[in-house]
mmCIF file of C-alpha atoms in Angstrom:
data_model
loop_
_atom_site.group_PDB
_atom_site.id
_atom_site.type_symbol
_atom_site.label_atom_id
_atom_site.label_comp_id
_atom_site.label_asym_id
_atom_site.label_seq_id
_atom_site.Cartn_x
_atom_site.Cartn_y
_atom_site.Cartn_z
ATOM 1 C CA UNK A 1 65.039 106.201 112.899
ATOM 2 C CA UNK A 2 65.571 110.129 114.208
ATOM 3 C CA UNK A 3 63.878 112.727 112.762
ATOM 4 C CA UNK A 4 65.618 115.837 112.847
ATOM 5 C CA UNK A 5 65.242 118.642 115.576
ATOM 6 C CA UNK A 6 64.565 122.298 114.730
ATOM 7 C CA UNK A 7 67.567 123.076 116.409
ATOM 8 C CA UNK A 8 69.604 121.678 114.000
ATOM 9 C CA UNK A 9 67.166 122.522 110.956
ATOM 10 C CA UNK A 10 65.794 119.491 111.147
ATOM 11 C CA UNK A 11 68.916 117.629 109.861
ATOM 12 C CA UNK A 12 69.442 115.623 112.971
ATOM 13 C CA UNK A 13 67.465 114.909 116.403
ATOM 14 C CA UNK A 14 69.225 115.757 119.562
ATOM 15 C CA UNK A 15 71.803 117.956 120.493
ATOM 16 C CA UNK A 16 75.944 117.585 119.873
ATOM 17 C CA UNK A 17 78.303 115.462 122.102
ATOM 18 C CA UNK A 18 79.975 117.805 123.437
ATOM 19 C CA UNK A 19 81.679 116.450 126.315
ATOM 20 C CA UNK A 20 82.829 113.053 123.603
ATOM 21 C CA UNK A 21 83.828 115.912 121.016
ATOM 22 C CA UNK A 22 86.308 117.447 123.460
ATOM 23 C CA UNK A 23 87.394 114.004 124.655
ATOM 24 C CA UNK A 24 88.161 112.675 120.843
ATOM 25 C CA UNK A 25 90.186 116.055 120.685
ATOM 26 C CA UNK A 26 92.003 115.473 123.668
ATOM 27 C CA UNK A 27 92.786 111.344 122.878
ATOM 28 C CA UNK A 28 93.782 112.516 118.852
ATOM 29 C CA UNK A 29 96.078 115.239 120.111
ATOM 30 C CA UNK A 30 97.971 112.252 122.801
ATOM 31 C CA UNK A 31 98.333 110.135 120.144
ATOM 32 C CA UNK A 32 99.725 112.403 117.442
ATOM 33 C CA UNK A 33 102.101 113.730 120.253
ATOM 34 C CA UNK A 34 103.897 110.190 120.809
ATOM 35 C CA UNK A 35 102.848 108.961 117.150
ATOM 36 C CA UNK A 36 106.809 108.445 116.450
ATOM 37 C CA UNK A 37 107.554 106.728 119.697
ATOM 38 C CA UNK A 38 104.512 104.862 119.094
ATOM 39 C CA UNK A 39 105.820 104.022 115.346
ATOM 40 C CA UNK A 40 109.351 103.501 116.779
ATOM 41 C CA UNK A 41 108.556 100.650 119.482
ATOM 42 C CA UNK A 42 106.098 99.080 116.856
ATOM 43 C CA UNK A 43 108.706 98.504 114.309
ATOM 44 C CA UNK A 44 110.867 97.295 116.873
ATOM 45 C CA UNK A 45 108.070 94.864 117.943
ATOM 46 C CA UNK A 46 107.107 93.817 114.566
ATOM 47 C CA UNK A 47 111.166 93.009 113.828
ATOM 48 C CA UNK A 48 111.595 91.185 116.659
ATOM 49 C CA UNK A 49 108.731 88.729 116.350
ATOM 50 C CA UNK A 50 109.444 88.463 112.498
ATOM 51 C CA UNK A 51 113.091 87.183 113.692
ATOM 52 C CA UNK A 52 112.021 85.349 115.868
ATOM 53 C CA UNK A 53 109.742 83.318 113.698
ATOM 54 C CA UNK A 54 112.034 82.697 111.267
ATOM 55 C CA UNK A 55 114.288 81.064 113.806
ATOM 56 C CA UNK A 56 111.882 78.526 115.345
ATOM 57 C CA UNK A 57 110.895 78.074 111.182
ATOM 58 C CA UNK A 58 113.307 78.781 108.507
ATOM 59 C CA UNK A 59 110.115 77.427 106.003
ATOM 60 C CA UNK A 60 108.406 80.238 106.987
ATOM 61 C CA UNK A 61 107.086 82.781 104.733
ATOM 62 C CA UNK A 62 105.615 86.398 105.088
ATOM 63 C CA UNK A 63 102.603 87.359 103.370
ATOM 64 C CA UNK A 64 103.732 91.186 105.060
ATOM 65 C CA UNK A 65 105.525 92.577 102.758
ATOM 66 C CA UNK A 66 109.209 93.573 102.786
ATOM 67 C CA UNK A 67 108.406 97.185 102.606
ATOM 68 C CA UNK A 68 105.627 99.438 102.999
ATOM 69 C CA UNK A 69 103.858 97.729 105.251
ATOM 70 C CA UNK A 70 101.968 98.931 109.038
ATOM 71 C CA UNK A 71 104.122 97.694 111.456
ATOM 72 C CA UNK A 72 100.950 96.440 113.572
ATOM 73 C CA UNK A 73 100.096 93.417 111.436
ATOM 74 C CA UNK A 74 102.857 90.524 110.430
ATOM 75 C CA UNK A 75 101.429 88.007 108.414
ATOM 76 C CA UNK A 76 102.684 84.628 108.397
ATOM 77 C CA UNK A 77 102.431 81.670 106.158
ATOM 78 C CA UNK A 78 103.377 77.993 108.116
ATOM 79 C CA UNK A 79 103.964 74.602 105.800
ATOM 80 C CA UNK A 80 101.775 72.495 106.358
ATOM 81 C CA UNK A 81 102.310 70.083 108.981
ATOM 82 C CA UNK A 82 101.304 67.628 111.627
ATOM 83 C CA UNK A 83 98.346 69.270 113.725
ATOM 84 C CA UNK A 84 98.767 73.124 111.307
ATOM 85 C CA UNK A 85 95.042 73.384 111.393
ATOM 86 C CA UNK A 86 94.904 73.071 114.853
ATOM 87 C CA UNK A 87 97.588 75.962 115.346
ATOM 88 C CA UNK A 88 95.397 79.012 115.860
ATOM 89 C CA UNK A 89 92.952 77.102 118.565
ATOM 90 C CA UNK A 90 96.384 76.026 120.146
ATOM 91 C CA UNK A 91 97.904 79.384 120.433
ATOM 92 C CA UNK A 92 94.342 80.859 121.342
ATOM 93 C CA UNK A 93 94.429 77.894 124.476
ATOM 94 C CA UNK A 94 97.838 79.592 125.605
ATOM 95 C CA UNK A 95 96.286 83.057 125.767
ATOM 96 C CA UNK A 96 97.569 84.312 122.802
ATOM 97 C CA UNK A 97 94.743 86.228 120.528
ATOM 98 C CA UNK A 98 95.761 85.614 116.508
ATOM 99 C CA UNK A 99 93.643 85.233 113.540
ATOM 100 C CA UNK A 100 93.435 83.235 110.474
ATOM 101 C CA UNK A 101 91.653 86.006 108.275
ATOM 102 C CA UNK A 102 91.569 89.260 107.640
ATOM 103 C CA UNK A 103 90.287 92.019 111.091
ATOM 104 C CA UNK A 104 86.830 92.127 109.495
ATOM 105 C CA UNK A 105 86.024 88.198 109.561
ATOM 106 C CA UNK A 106 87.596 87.861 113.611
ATOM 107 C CA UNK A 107 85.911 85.209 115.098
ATOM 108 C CA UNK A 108 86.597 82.789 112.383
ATOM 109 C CA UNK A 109 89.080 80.662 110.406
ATOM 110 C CA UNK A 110 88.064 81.765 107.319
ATOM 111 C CA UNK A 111 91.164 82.806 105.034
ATOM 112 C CA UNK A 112 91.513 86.352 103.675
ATOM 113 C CA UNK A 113 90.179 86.527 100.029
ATOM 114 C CA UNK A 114 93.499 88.476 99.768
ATOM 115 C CA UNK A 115 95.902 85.540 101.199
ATOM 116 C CA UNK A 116 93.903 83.161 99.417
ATOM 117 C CA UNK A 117 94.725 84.669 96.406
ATOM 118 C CA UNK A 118 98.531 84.963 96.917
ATOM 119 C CA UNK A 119 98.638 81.470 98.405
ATOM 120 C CA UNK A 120 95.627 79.237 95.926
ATOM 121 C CA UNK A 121 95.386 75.893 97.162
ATOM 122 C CA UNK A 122 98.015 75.917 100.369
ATOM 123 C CA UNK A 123 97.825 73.549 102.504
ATOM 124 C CA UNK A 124 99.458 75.202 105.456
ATOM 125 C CA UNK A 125 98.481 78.242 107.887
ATOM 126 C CA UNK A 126 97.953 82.064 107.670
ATOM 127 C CA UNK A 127 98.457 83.641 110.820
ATOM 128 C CA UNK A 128 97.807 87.308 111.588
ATOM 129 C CA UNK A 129 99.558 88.884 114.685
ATOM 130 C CA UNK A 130 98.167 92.326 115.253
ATOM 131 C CA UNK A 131 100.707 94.168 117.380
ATOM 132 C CA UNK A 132 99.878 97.182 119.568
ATOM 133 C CA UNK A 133 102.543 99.813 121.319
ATOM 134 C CA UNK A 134 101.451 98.730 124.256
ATOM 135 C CA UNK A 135 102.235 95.168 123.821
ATOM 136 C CA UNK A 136 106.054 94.474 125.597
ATOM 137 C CA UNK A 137 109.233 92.714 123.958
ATOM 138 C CA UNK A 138 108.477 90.303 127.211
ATOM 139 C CA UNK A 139 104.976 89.672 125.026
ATOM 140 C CA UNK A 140 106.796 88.746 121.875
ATOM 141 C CA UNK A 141 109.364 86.008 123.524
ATOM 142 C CA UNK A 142 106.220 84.698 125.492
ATOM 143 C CA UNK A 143 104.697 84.751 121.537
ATOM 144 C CA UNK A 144 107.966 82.840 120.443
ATOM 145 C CA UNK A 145 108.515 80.637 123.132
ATOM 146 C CA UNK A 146 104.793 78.788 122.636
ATOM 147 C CA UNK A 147 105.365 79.181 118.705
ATOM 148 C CA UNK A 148 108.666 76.988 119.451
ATOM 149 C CA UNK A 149 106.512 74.586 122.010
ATOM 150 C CA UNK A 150 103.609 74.176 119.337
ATOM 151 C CA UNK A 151 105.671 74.228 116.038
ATOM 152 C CA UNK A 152 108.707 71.991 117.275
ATOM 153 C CA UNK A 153 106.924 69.412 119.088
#
């Protein structure tokens, strides 16, 4: 623990980041300047991998909803399967980073308490893709076209 300085009226030890305070400045002001672009290419992303999904699995379901949704996450509920549990270690293998849960339990394959509640007792698999606007339509077919090889085969 810090005990405060008397600088700061002995509310905090040390003295104020400047030099990170500007650069948090500078990084929010980049990304508010290209925030539609930014929103643009995501939804664009996020469309095309939903589409694509749907074609390699028309049993597919989205636990994204329809509307009002961030554009960076798609959700995805696969039937269950021959070798579905093995379908998030499989895509990890290929160098493609998913998850089975929710951001804050990454690491794991433990199920959103969210998911599990829209889907009790499924037997397939959730898969979060968390998309960025610096990931490339390129990224998405290489997504689609291992989806295809591990889903089909």
């Amino acid at each position: 623990l810090l005990y405060g300085g008397p600088q700061e009226r002995n509310m905090r030890a040390g003295t104020e980041n400047i030099i990170g305070i500007t650069g948090m400045i500078k990084a929010l002001e980049m990304a508010y300047a290209e925030i539609d672009e930014r929103n643009r290419k995501l939804n664009e992303l996020h469309s095309q991998l939903k589409k694509g999904i749907q074609l390699i699995d028309p049993t597919v379901k989205f636990n994204t909803p329809e509307n009002n949704y961030l554009p960076k996450i798609l959700n995805v509920y696969f039937e269950e399967r021959k070798n579905i549990e093995w379908l998030i270690l499989n895509l990890d293998i290929e160098g493609i980073a998913v998850s089975g849960g929710s951001a804050c339990s990454s690491g794991t394959e433990k199920s959103s308490s969210v998911i599990d509640f829209i889907r009790p007792n499924s037997k397939g698999k959730n898969v979060r893709f968390s998309l960025s606007h610096l990931n490339t339509s390129e990224e998405i077919e290489t997504v689609l076209l291992t989806l295809k090889k591990l889903l089909v085969t």
